[in-house]
Amino acid sequence: RLREALNERLLPFFGDPTLVFDFDDPVPANRELRLQEAKEGFVSGFLTKNEARSRLGEGEIEGGDEFFTPPTPPVARAIAPVEMKDADPTDIKPDPIDSAEMAMQNAWAKRLSKEATSIASYLVNLTKAEVSDVDGYDWNWERRYGDTVQEEIRFVHATSLQIGFPGMGADQVARLSSAYASQRAGELLTLDGSVSIVRRTRETVQQLVVNNIETGESLNKLRKSIVEDLQFSRARADMVARTETATAFGQGQMTAAKSQNKNEKRWMTQSDEAVDLDCVINAADGWIGMEQPFSSGQDTVPAHPSCRCTV
């Protein structure tokens, strides 16, 4: 009604018959509903994988034009007797891993809050903030947080190894977990790391400075924008912690399994409405070879940030 009133009563004053008032629909899209429809459509054989992905606005993938085929029942194999059973879908990670994740969430919340305050103070203390000034900030997070981040990751990886292979020697557990934690922390905390948290944060701060310059707002406004930005939020801390816990847990599982010459793996989800489509499809793969990637392309969890699955 507002649009039609504007078009009828106000637009004629502009004198251009080609103009029209319109608006973007402010109602958020119901992604949960689309996700559920995509899941059910694929698993029921009504949609191909690519058709399901298109419902979520995702692009096509190679081999995605096939319909879902239920996994064939397992056949008897002459292998060492190992008990395989489904975990409780409401708690598929061991308690020590859940506790480590919560501790990591709190630690990352403190780190991000500290960085937000430090970056904002650095820029506000300048006479005039320029984009180039952002590079002058000390972005060496590895020096500031490397030891503690490594220890958090090492604990999860080592715990996963010990759970997956109780017979592995303590020295071997320590060696494998320390090596993994050192490598992963470097990837997270350096600007050129493959999964750099620092690089994404710096890019966000650079954009906030650009916005501040374009709008001509005060440096105090810039401080507020930085401190309140999502990159320094509790939500981001939780996402980082969940992702890194899942990654270390998954890598520990794989190492433990391979160390015992296990030859098959299976993806398991939380079995609720929040499960990502890729994870649903991975679970539908059933038991697959240890060296074979799941349908999403991953060898083990996580399939995406904040993934809650296990293998």
PDB file of C-alpha atoms in Angstrom:
ATOM      1  CA  ARG A   1       0.000   0.000   0.000  1.00  0.00           C
ATOM      2  CA  LEU A   2       2.837   2.368   0.799  1.00  0.00           C
ATOM      3  CA  ARG A   3       4.483   1.628  -2.532  1.00  0.00           C
ATOM      4  CA  GLU A   4       1.313   2.200  -4.518  1.00  0.00           C
ATOM      5  CA  ALA A   5       0.579   5.438  -2.679  1.00  0.00           C
ATOM      6  CA  LEU A   6       4.073   6.745  -3.416  1.00  0.00           C
ATOM      7  CA  ASN A   7       3.867   5.750  -7.064  1.00  0.00           C
ATOM      8  CA  GLU A   8       0.458   7.381  -7.452  1.00  0.00           C
ATOM      9  CA  ARG A   9       0.894  10.582  -5.446  1.00  0.00           C
ATOM     10  CA  LEU A  10       4.609  11.406  -5.222  1.00  0.00           C
ATOM     11  CA  LEU A  11       6.206   9.947  -8.348  1.00  0.00           C
ATOM     12  CA  PRO A  12       4.421  12.310 -10.805  1.00  0.00           C
ATOM     13  CA  PHE A  13       6.405  15.220  -9.314  1.00  0.00           C
ATOM     14  CA  PHE A  14       9.608  13.712 -10.740  1.00  0.00           C
ATOM     15  CA  GLY A  15       8.295  14.067 -14.290  1.00  0.00           C
ATOM     16  CA  ASP A  16       9.853  10.834 -15.550  1.00  0.00           C
ATOM     17  CA  PRO A  17       7.322   8.121 -16.520  1.00  0.00           C
ATOM     18  CA  THR A  18      10.035   5.448 -16.519  1.00  0.00           C
ATOM     19  CA  LEU A  19      10.651   5.739 -12.765  1.00  0.00           C
ATOM     20  CA  VAL A  20       8.952   3.551 -10.193  1.00  0.00           C
ATOM     21  CA  PHE A  21       9.200   3.205  -6.426  1.00  0.00           C
ATOM     22  CA  ASP A  22       9.845  -0.330  -5.191  1.00  0.00           C
ATOM     23  CA  PHE A  23      11.398  -2.063  -2.196  1.00  0.00           C
ATOM     24  CA  ASP A  24      13.387  -5.137  -1.220  1.00  0.00           C
ATOM     25  CA  ASP A  25      11.281  -7.563   0.779  1.00  0.00           C
ATOM     26  CA  PRO A  26      12.528  -7.213   4.391  1.00  0.00           C
ATOM     27  CA  VAL A  27      11.196 -10.613   5.443  1.00  0.00           C
ATOM     28  CA  PRO A  28      14.175 -12.999   5.803  1.00  0.00           C
ATOM     29  CA  ALA A  29      14.054 -16.093   3.626  1.00  0.00           C
ATOM     30  CA  ASN A  30      13.088 -19.232   5.503  1.00  0.00           C
ATOM     31  CA  ARG A  31      16.380 -21.088   5.007  1.00  0.00           C
ATOM     32  CA  GLU A  32      15.406 -23.785   7.492  1.00  0.00           C
ATOM     33  CA  LEU A  33      12.349 -24.665   5.420  1.00  0.00           C
ATOM     34  CA  ARG A  34      14.353 -24.698   2.177  1.00  0.00           C
ATOM     35  CA  LEU A  35      17.027 -26.831   3.833  1.00  0.00           C
ATOM     36  CA  GLN A  36      14.439 -29.341   5.040  1.00  0.00           C
ATOM     37  CA  GLU A  37      12.803 -29.473   1.598  1.00  0.00           C
ATOM     38  CA  ALA A  38      16.196 -29.982  -0.053  1.00  0.00           C
ATOM     39  CA  LYS A  39      17.141 -32.782   2.380  1.00  0.00           C
ATOM     40  CA  GLU A  40      13.844 -34.620   2.027  1.00  0.00           C
ATOM     41  CA  GLY A  41      13.738 -34.101  -1.727  1.00  0.00           C
ATOM     42  CA  PHE A  42      17.175 -35.621  -2.221  1.00  0.00           C
ATOM     43  CA  VAL A  43      16.898 -38.516   0.219  1.00  0.00           C
ATOM     44  CA  SER A  44      13.436 -39.439  -1.095  1.00  0.00           C
ATOM     45  CA  GLY A  45      14.726 -39.519  -4.681  1.00  0.00           C
ATOM     46  CA  PHE A  46      12.571 -36.577  -5.796  1.00  0.00           C
ATOM     47  CA  LEU A  47      15.540 -34.240  -6.403  1.00  0.00           C
ATOM     48  CA  THR A  48      19.068 -34.740  -7.660  1.00  0.00           C
ATOM     49  CA  LYS A  49      21.947 -33.457  -5.537  1.00  0.00           C
ATOM     50  CA  ASN A  50      22.338 -30.389  -7.772  1.00  0.00           C
ATOM     51  CA  GLU A  51      18.606 -29.687  -7.696  1.00  0.00           C
ATOM     52  CA  ALA A  52      18.698 -29.845  -3.898  1.00  0.00           C
ATOM     53  CA  ARG A  53      21.706 -27.529  -3.818  1.00  0.00           C
ATOM     54  CA  SER A  54      19.955 -25.040  -6.092  1.00  0.00           C
ATOM     55  CA  ARG A  55      17.111 -24.800  -3.547  1.00  0.00           C
ATOM     56  CA  LEU A  56      19.729 -23.360  -1.161  1.00  0.00           C
ATOM     57  CA  GLY A  57      21.306 -21.059  -3.701  1.00  0.00           C
ATOM     58  CA  GLU A  58      24.382 -23.271  -4.091  1.00  0.00           C
ATOM     59  CA  GLY A  59      26.108 -23.956  -7.404  1.00  0.00           C
ATOM     60  CA  GLU A  60      26.231 -27.268  -9.214  1.00  0.00           C
ATOM     61  CA  ILE A  61      28.944 -29.822  -8.514  1.00  0.00           C
ATOM     62  CA  GLU A  62      30.402 -32.561 -10.677  1.00  0.00           C
ATOM     63  CA  GLY A  63      28.384 -35.748 -10.464  1.00  0.00           C
ATOM     64  CA  GLY A  64      25.492 -33.922  -8.857  1.00  0.00           C
ATOM     65  CA  ASP A  65      22.893 -34.806 -11.506  1.00  0.00           C
ATOM     66  CA  GLU A  66      22.342 -38.295 -10.104  1.00  0.00           C
ATOM     67  CA  PHE A  67      19.485 -39.207  -7.802  1.00  0.00           C
ATOM     68  CA  PHE A  68      20.145 -40.555  -4.320  1.00  0.00           C
ATOM     69  CA  THR A  69      20.803 -44.281  -4.136  1.00  0.00           C
ATOM     70  CA  PRO A  70      20.391 -45.907  -0.721  1.00  0.00           C
ATOM     71  CA  PRO A  71      23.593 -47.617   0.464  1.00  0.00           C
ATOM     72  CA  THR A  72      23.696 -51.350  -0.075  1.00  0.00           C
ATOM     73  CA  PRO A  73      23.617 -53.525   3.048  1.00  0.00           C
ATOM     74  CA  PRO A  74      27.075 -54.534   4.291  1.00  0.00           C
ATOM     75  CA  VAL A  75      28.300 -58.031   3.541  1.00  0.00           C
ATOM     76  CA  ALA A  76      30.325 -60.302   5.781  1.00  0.00           C
ATOM     77  CA  ARG A  77      34.062 -59.713   5.669  1.00  0.00           C
ATOM     78  CA  ALA A  78      36.943 -61.696   7.100  1.00  0.00           C
ATOM     79  CA  ILE A  79      38.324 -58.950   9.333  1.00  0.00           C
ATOM     80  CA  ALA A  80      39.242 -58.716  12.970  1.00  0.00           C
ATOM     81  CA  PRO A  81      36.126 -58.553  15.153  1.00  0.00           C
ATOM     82  CA  VAL A  82      35.520 -54.896  16.025  1.00  0.00           C
ATOM     83  CA  GLU A  83      32.244 -53.776  17.572  1.00  0.00           C
ATOM     84  CA  MET A  84      30.621 -51.100  15.398  1.00  0.00           C
ATOM     85  CA  LYS A  85      27.570 -49.367  16.837  1.00  0.00           C
ATOM     86  CA  ASP A  86      25.809 -46.065  16.329  1.00  0.00           C
ATOM     87  CA  ALA A  87      26.430 -43.379  18.902  1.00  0.00           C
ATOM     88  CA  ASP A  88      23.670 -41.561  20.713  1.00  0.00           C
ATOM     89  CA  PRO A  89      22.702 -38.853  18.154  1.00  0.00           C
ATOM     90  CA  THR A  90      22.231 -36.326  20.963  1.00  0.00           C
ATOM     91  CA  ASP A  91      25.818 -36.737  22.157  1.00  0.00           C
ATOM     92  CA  ILE A  92      28.104 -38.131  19.472  1.00  0.00           C
ATOM     93  CA  LYS A  93      31.312 -36.617  20.821  1.00  0.00           C
ATOM     94  CA  PRO A  94      32.920 -37.804  24.061  1.00  0.00           C
ATOM     95  CA  ASP A  95      32.560 -35.627  27.166  1.00  0.00           C
ATOM     96  CA  PRO A  96      36.251 -34.573  27.251  1.00  0.00           C
ATOM     97  CA  ILE A  97      35.901 -33.220  23.705  1.00  0.00           C
ATOM     98  CA  ASP A  98      32.726 -31.302  24.574  1.00  0.00           C
ATOM     99  CA  SER A  99      34.445 -29.827  27.633  1.00  0.00           C
ATOM    100  CA  ALA A 100      37.479 -28.854  25.576  1.00  0.00           C
ATOM    101  CA  GLU A 101      35.213 -27.131  23.047  1.00  0.00           C
ATOM    102  CA  MET A 102      33.542 -25.032  25.746  1.00  0.00           C
ATOM    103  CA  ALA A 103      36.922 -24.037  27.169  1.00  0.00           C
ATOM    104  CA  MET A 104      38.115 -23.118  23.682  1.00  0.00           C
ATOM    105  CA  GLN A 105      34.998 -20.992  23.107  1.00  0.00           C
ATOM    106  CA  ASN A 106      35.728 -18.954  26.218  1.00  0.00           C
ATOM    107  CA  ALA A 107      39.386 -18.586  25.297  1.00  0.00           C
ATOM    108  CA  TRP A 108      38.598 -17.344  21.781  1.00  0.00           C
ATOM    109  CA  ALA A 109      35.967 -14.932  23.125  1.00  0.00           C
ATOM    110  CA  LYS A 110      38.644 -13.341  25.332  1.00  0.00           C
ATOM    111  CA  ARG A 111      41.182 -13.215  22.480  1.00  0.00           C
ATOM    112  CA  LEU A 112      38.786 -11.566  20.049  1.00  0.00           C
ATOM    113  CA  SER A 113      37.582  -9.074  22.644  1.00  0.00           C
ATOM    114  CA  LYS A 114      41.193  -8.190  23.480  1.00  0.00           C
ATOM    115  CA  GLU A 115      42.052  -7.729  19.805  1.00  0.00           C
ATOM    116  CA  ALA A 116      38.985  -5.553  19.179  1.00  0.00           C
ATOM    117  CA  THR A 117      39.935  -3.218  22.018  1.00  0.00           C
ATOM    118  CA  SER A 118      43.589  -3.144  20.990  1.00  0.00           C
ATOM    119  CA  ILE A 119      42.910  -2.483  17.289  1.00  0.00           C
ATOM    120  CA  ALA A 120      40.330   0.209  18.061  1.00  0.00           C
ATOM    121  CA  SER A 121      42.690   1.980  20.483  1.00  0.00           C
ATOM    122  CA  TYR A 122      45.537   1.847  17.979  1.00  0.00           C
ATOM    123  CA  LEU A 123      43.467   3.469  15.218  1.00  0.00           C
ATOM    124  CA  VAL A 124      41.705   6.025  17.415  1.00  0.00           C
ATOM    125  CA  ASN A 125      45.046   7.263  18.768  1.00  0.00           C
ATOM    126  CA  LEU A 126      46.045   8.285  15.233  1.00  0.00           C
ATOM    127  CA  THR A 127      45.412  11.825  14.060  1.00  0.00           C
ATOM    128  CA  LYS A 128      43.410  10.469  11.137  1.00  0.00           C
ATOM    129  CA  ALA A 129      42.840   6.795  10.356  1.00  0.00           C
ATOM    130  CA  GLU A 130      43.745   5.674   6.839  1.00  0.00           C
ATOM    131  CA  VAL A 131      43.387   2.230   5.282  1.00  0.00           C
ATOM    132  CA  SER A 132      47.182   1.899   5.109  1.00  0.00           C
ATOM    133  CA  ASP A 133      47.349   2.401   8.877  1.00  0.00           C
ATOM    134  CA  VAL A 134      45.692  -0.998   9.383  1.00  0.00           C
ATOM    135  CA  ASP A 135      48.826  -2.723   8.072  1.00  0.00           C
ATOM    136  CA  GLY A 136      50.837  -0.929  10.747  1.00  0.00           C
ATOM    137  CA  TYR A 137      49.046  -2.781  13.513  1.00  0.00           C
ATOM    138  CA  ASP A 138      50.858  -5.778  14.998  1.00  0.00           C
ATOM    139  CA  TRP A 139      49.002  -8.693  13.413  1.00  0.00           C
ATOM    140  CA  ASN A 140      51.355 -11.329  14.827  1.00  0.00           C
ATOM    141  CA  TRP A 141      48.720 -13.417  16.577  1.00  0.00           C
ATOM    142  CA  GLU A 142      50.994 -16.446  16.498  1.00  0.00           C
ATOM    143  CA  ARG A 143      53.424 -14.711  18.870  1.00  0.00           C
ATOM    144  CA  ARG A 144      50.630 -13.594  21.215  1.00  0.00           C
ATOM    145  CA  TYR A 145      48.418 -16.673  21.210  1.00  0.00           C
ATOM    146  CA  GLY A 146      50.398 -19.467  19.552  1.00  0.00           C
ATOM    147  CA  ASP A 147      51.320 -21.408  22.694  1.00  0.00           C
ATOM    148  CA  THR A 148      47.825 -21.467  24.189  1.00  0.00           C
ATOM    149  CA  VAL A 149      46.088 -22.204  20.874  1.00  0.00           C
ATOM    150  CA  GLN A 150      48.518 -25.061  20.221  1.00  0.00           C
ATOM    151  CA  GLU A 151      47.799 -26.524  23.652  1.00  0.00           C
ATOM    152  CA  GLU A 152      44.024 -26.356  23.091  1.00  0.00           C
ATOM    153  CA  ILE A 153      44.311 -28.099  19.737  1.00  0.00           C
ATOM    154  CA  ARG A 154      46.885 -30.598  21.002  1.00  0.00           C
ATOM    155  CA  PHE A 155      44.602 -31.671  23.864  1.00  0.00           C
ATOM    156  CA  VAL A 156      41.655 -32.405  21.539  1.00  0.00           C
ATOM    157  CA  HIS A 157      43.845 -34.262  19.035  1.00  0.00           C
ATOM    158  CA  ALA A 158      45.575 -36.296  21.751  1.00  0.00           C
ATOM    159  CA  THR A 159      42.267 -37.144  23.436  1.00  0.00           C
ATOM    160  CA  SER A 160      40.868 -38.295  20.097  1.00  0.00           C
ATOM    161  CA  LEU A 161      43.920 -40.493  19.534  1.00  0.00           C
ATOM    162  CA  GLN A 162      43.657 -42.044  22.992  1.00  0.00           C
ATOM    163  CA  ILE A 163      39.927 -42.736  22.583  1.00  0.00           C
ATOM    164  CA  GLY A 164      40.356 -44.154  19.084  1.00  0.00           C
ATOM    165  CA  PHE A 165      43.482 -46.189  19.859  1.00  0.00           C
ATOM    166  CA  PRO A 166      43.855 -46.860  23.608  1.00  0.00           C
ATOM    167  CA  GLY A 167      46.935 -48.977  22.914  1.00  0.00           C
ATOM    168  CA  MET A 168      48.959 -46.179  21.312  1.00  0.00           C
ATOM    169  CA  GLY A 169      52.002 -45.274  23.369  1.00  0.00           C
ATOM    170  CA  ALA A 170      52.052 -41.986  25.264  1.00  0.00           C
ATOM    171  CA  ASP A 171      55.214 -40.853  23.474  1.00  0.00           C
ATOM    172  CA  GLN A 172      53.653 -41.455  20.065  1.00  0.00           C
ATOM    173  CA  VAL A 173      50.453 -39.649  21.082  1.00  0.00           C
ATOM    174  CA  ALA A 174      52.469 -36.659  22.295  1.00  0.00           C
ATOM    175  CA  ARG A 175      54.595 -36.568  19.144  1.00  0.00           C
ATOM    176  CA  LEU A 176      51.700 -36.828  16.677  1.00  0.00           C
ATOM    177  CA  SER A 177      49.454 -34.376  18.527  1.00  0.00           C
ATOM    178  CA  SER A 178      52.171 -31.782  19.070  1.00  0.00           C
ATOM    179  CA  ALA A 179      53.105 -31.873  15.388  1.00  0.00           C
ATOM    180  CA  TYR A 180      49.484 -31.473  14.301  1.00  0.00           C
ATOM    181  CA  ALA A 181      48.787 -28.664  16.788  1.00  0.00           C
ATOM    182  CA  SER A 182      51.877 -26.722  15.726  1.00  0.00           C
ATOM    183  CA  GLN A 183      50.949 -26.937  12.045  1.00  0.00           C
ATOM    184  CA  ARG A 184      47.275 -26.082  12.589  1.00  0.00           C
ATOM    185  CA  ALA A 185      47.997 -23.126  14.872  1.00  0.00           C
ATOM    186  CA  GLY A 186      50.318 -21.717  12.223  1.00  0.00           C
ATOM    187  CA  GLU A 187      47.601 -22.022   9.585  1.00  0.00           C
ATOM    188  CA  LEU A 188      45.152 -20.166  11.852  1.00  0.00           C
ATOM    189  CA  LEU A 189      47.307 -17.437  13.369  1.00  0.00           C
ATOM    190  CA  THR A 190      49.503 -16.188  10.512  1.00  0.00           C
ATOM    191  CA  LEU A 191      48.403 -13.815   7.761  1.00  0.00           C
ATOM    192  CA  ASP A 192      49.417 -16.256   5.029  1.00  0.00           C
ATOM    193  CA  GLY A 193      47.947 -19.328   6.730  1.00  0.00           C
ATOM    194  CA  SER A 194      45.621 -21.529   4.679  1.00  0.00           C
ATOM    195  CA  VAL A 195      42.735 -20.986   7.140  1.00  0.00           C
ATOM    196  CA  SER A 196      43.935 -17.680   8.567  1.00  0.00           C
ATOM    197  CA  ILE A 197      41.629 -16.105  11.130  1.00  0.00           C
ATOM    198  CA  VAL A 198      43.963 -13.115  11.232  1.00  0.00           C
ATOM    199  CA  ARG A 199      43.700 -12.319   7.518  1.00  0.00           C
ATOM    200  CA  ARG A 200      39.901 -12.254   7.574  1.00  0.00           C
ATOM    201  CA  THR A 201      39.960 -10.013  10.646  1.00  0.00           C
ATOM    202  CA  ARG A 202      42.378  -7.560   9.031  1.00  0.00           C
ATOM    203  CA  GLU A 203      40.231  -7.392   5.880  1.00  0.00           C
ATOM    204  CA  THR A 204      37.191  -6.561   8.007  1.00  0.00           C
ATOM    205  CA  VAL A 205      39.020  -3.792   9.861  1.00  0.00           C
ATOM    206  CA  GLN A 206      40.243  -2.357   6.559  1.00  0.00           C
ATOM    207  CA  GLN A 207      36.654  -2.225   5.294  1.00  0.00           C
ATOM    208  CA  LEU A 208      35.467  -0.553   8.506  1.00  0.00           C
ATOM    209  CA  VAL A 209      38.126   2.139   8.053  1.00  0.00           C
ATOM    210  CA  VAL A 210      37.024   2.636   4.434  1.00  0.00           C
ATOM    211  CA  ASN A 211      33.409   3.025   5.590  1.00  0.00           C
ATOM    212  CA  ASN A 212      34.481   5.499   8.251  1.00  0.00           C
ATOM    213  CA  ILE A 213      36.371   7.621   5.732  1.00  0.00           C
ATOM    214  CA  GLU A 214      33.515   7.580   3.210  1.00  0.00           C
ATOM    215  CA  THR A 215      30.913   8.624   5.777  1.00  0.00           C
ATOM    216  CA  GLY A 216      33.181  11.178   7.466  1.00  0.00           C
ATOM    217  CA  GLU A 217      32.280   9.874  10.892  1.00  0.00           C
ATOM    218  CA  SER A 218      34.463  10.367  13.980  1.00  0.00           C
ATOM    219  CA  LEU A 219      37.210   8.038  15.155  1.00  0.00           C
ATOM    220  CA  ASN A 220      35.109   7.237  18.205  1.00  0.00           C
ATOM    221  CA  LYS A 221      32.442   5.953  15.834  1.00  0.00           C
ATOM    222  CA  LEU A 222      35.129   3.794  14.193  1.00  0.00           C
ATOM    223  CA  ARG A 223      36.068   2.428  17.620  1.00  0.00           C
ATOM    224  CA  LYS A 224      32.445   1.466  18.255  1.00  0.00           C
ATOM    225  CA  SER A 225      32.137  -0.166  14.815  1.00  0.00           C
ATOM    226  CA  ILE A 226      35.211  -2.315  15.431  1.00  0.00           C
ATOM    227  CA  VAL A 227      34.264  -3.414  18.940  1.00  0.00           C
ATOM    228  CA  GLU A 228      30.728  -4.334  17.843  1.00  0.00           C
ATOM    229  CA  ASP A 229      31.686  -6.068  14.582  1.00  0.00           C
ATOM    230  CA  LEU A 230      30.795  -9.738  14.109  1.00  0.00           C
ATOM    231  CA  GLN A 231      34.470 -10.652  13.609  1.00  0.00           C
ATOM    232  CA  PHE A 232      35.060  -9.945  17.321  1.00  0.00           C
ATOM    233  CA  SER A 233      31.783 -11.386  18.594  1.00  0.00           C
ATOM    234  CA  ARG A 234      31.028 -14.330  20.862  1.00  0.00           C
ATOM    235  CA  ALA A 235      29.312 -15.983  17.892  1.00  0.00           C
ATOM    236  CA  ARG A 236      32.569 -15.988  15.957  1.00  0.00           C
ATOM    237  CA  ALA A 237      34.470 -17.316  18.961  1.00  0.00           C
ATOM    238  CA  ASP A 238      31.985 -20.183  19.237  1.00  0.00           C
ATOM    239  CA  MET A 239      32.248 -20.941  15.520  1.00  0.00           C
ATOM    240  CA  VAL A 240      36.057 -20.981  15.572  1.00  0.00           C
ATOM    241  CA  ALA A 241      36.127 -23.198  18.652  1.00  0.00           C
ATOM    242  CA  ARG A 242      33.572 -25.659  17.294  1.00  0.00           C
ATOM    243  CA  THR A 243      35.324 -25.865  13.931  1.00  0.00           C
ATOM    244  CA  GLU A 244      38.788 -26.333  15.414  1.00  0.00           C
ATOM    245  CA  THR A 245      37.545 -28.881  17.936  1.00  0.00           C
ATOM    246  CA  ALA A 246      35.858 -30.857  15.153  1.00  0.00           C
ATOM    247  CA  THR A 247      38.944 -30.612  12.938  1.00  0.00           C
ATOM    248  CA  ALA A 248      41.372 -31.801  15.615  1.00  0.00           C
ATOM    249  CA  PHE A 249      38.941 -34.530  16.699  1.00  0.00           C
ATOM    250  CA  GLY A 250      38.461 -35.714  13.106  1.00  0.00           C
ATOM    251  CA  GLN A 251      42.176 -35.786  12.352  1.00  0.00           C
ATOM    252  CA  GLY A 252      42.836 -37.675  15.568  1.00  0.00           C
ATOM    253  CA  GLN A 253      40.166 -40.220  14.662  1.00  0.00           C
ATOM    254  CA  MET A 254      41.677 -40.770  11.226  1.00  0.00           C
ATOM    255  CA  THR A 255      45.188 -41.179  12.587  1.00  0.00           C
ATOM    256  CA  ALA A 256      44.002 -43.615  15.266  1.00  0.00           C
ATOM    257  CA  ALA A 257      42.043 -45.672  12.730  1.00  0.00           C
ATOM    258  CA  LYS A 258      44.876 -45.850  10.211  1.00  0.00           C
ATOM    259  CA  SER A 259      47.360 -46.761  12.954  1.00  0.00           C
ATOM    260  CA  GLN A 260      45.221 -49.850  13.626  1.00  0.00           C
ATOM    261  CA  ASN A 261      44.862 -50.680   9.911  1.00  0.00           C
ATOM    262  CA  LYS A 262      41.108 -50.094   9.959  1.00  0.00           C
ATOM    263  CA  ASN A 263      39.788 -49.948   6.408  1.00  0.00           C
ATOM    264  CA  GLU A 264      36.305 -48.389   6.550  1.00  0.00           C
ATOM    265  CA  LYS A 265      34.655 -45.265   7.921  1.00  0.00           C
ATOM    266  CA  ARG A 266      31.154 -43.838   8.233  1.00  0.00           C
ATOM    267  CA  TRP A 267      29.801 -40.289   8.646  1.00  0.00           C
ATOM    268  CA  MET A 268      27.392 -39.652  11.532  1.00  0.00           C
ATOM    269  CA  THR A 269      25.240 -36.548  12.077  1.00  0.00           C
ATOM    270  CA  GLN A 270      23.286 -35.206  15.030  1.00  0.00           C
ATOM    271  CA  SER A 271      20.098 -36.287  13.177  1.00  0.00           C
ATOM    272  CA  ASP A 272      18.228 -33.031  13.762  1.00  0.00           C
ATOM    273  CA  GLU A 273      16.853 -30.215  11.608  1.00  0.00           C
ATOM    274  CA  ALA A 274      20.069 -28.176  11.874  1.00  0.00           C
ATOM    275  CA  VAL A 275      22.195 -30.715   9.975  1.00  0.00           C
ATOM    276  CA  ASP A 276      23.720 -29.309   6.780  1.00  0.00           C
ATOM    277  CA  LEU A 277      22.744 -30.888   3.443  1.00  0.00           C
ATOM    278  CA  ASP A 278      26.332 -31.958   2.692  1.00  0.00           C
ATOM    279  CA  CYS A 279      26.450 -33.804   6.005  1.00  0.00           C
ATOM    280  CA  VAL A 280      23.143 -35.561   5.290  1.00  0.00           C
ATOM    281  CA  ILE A 281      24.556 -36.727   1.966  1.00  0.00           C
ATOM    282  CA  ASN A 282      27.822 -37.841   3.597  1.00  0.00           C
ATOM    283  CA  ALA A 283      25.867 -39.914   6.114  1.00  0.00           C
ATOM    284  CA  ALA A 284      23.970 -41.500   3.226  1.00  0.00           C
ATOM    285  CA  ASP A 285      27.298 -42.761   1.832  1.00  0.00           C
ATOM    286  CA  GLY A 286      27.254 -45.449   4.527  1.00  0.00           C
ATOM    287  CA  TRP A 287      30.480 -47.375   5.149  1.00  0.00           C
ATOM    288  CA  ILE A 288      33.189 -46.416   2.645  1.00  0.00           C
ATOM    289  CA  GLY A 289      36.895 -47.152   2.236  1.00  0.00           C
ATOM    290  CA  MET A 290      39.293 -45.377   4.579  1.00  0.00           C
ATOM    291  CA  GLU A 291      41.083 -43.578   1.732  1.00  0.00           C
ATOM    292  CA  GLN A 292      37.866 -42.710  -0.119  1.00  0.00           C
ATOM    293  CA  PRO A 293      36.520 -39.153   0.314  1.00  0.00           C
ATOM    294  CA  PHE A 294      32.919 -38.621   1.333  1.00  0.00           C
ATOM    295  CA  SER A 295      30.492 -37.078  -1.160  1.00  0.00           C
ATOM    296  CA  SER A 296      31.299 -33.561   0.086  1.00  0.00           C
ATOM    297  CA  GLY A 297      34.980 -34.117  -0.740  1.00  0.00           C
ATOM    298  CA  GLN A 298      36.228 -34.318   2.865  1.00  0.00           C
ATOM    299  CA  ASP A 299      38.099 -37.298   4.280  1.00  0.00           C
ATOM    300  CA  THR A 300      36.652 -36.698   7.726  1.00  0.00           C
ATOM    301  CA  VAL A 301      34.874 -34.038   9.801  1.00  0.00           C
ATOM    302  CA  PRO A 302      34.227 -31.166   9.614  1.00  0.00           C
ATOM    303  CA  ALA A 303      32.392 -30.660   6.337  1.00  0.00           C
ATOM    304  CA  HIS A 304      31.863 -26.937   7.019  1.00  0.00           C
ATOM    305  CA  PRO A 305      32.395 -24.365   9.801  1.00  0.00           C
ATOM    306  CA  SER A 306      30.545 -25.294  13.011  1.00  0.00           C
ATOM    307  CA  CYS A 307      30.012 -28.867  11.793  1.00  0.00           C
ATOM    308  CA  ARG A 308      28.717 -31.056  14.650  1.00  0.00           C
ATOM    309  CA  CYS A 309      29.234 -34.446  13.028  1.00  0.00           C
ATOM    310  CA  THR A 310      31.685 -37.239  13.700  1.00  0.00           C
ATOM    311  CA  VAL A 311      33.173 -40.092  11.652  1.00  0.00           C
TER     312      VAL A 311
END
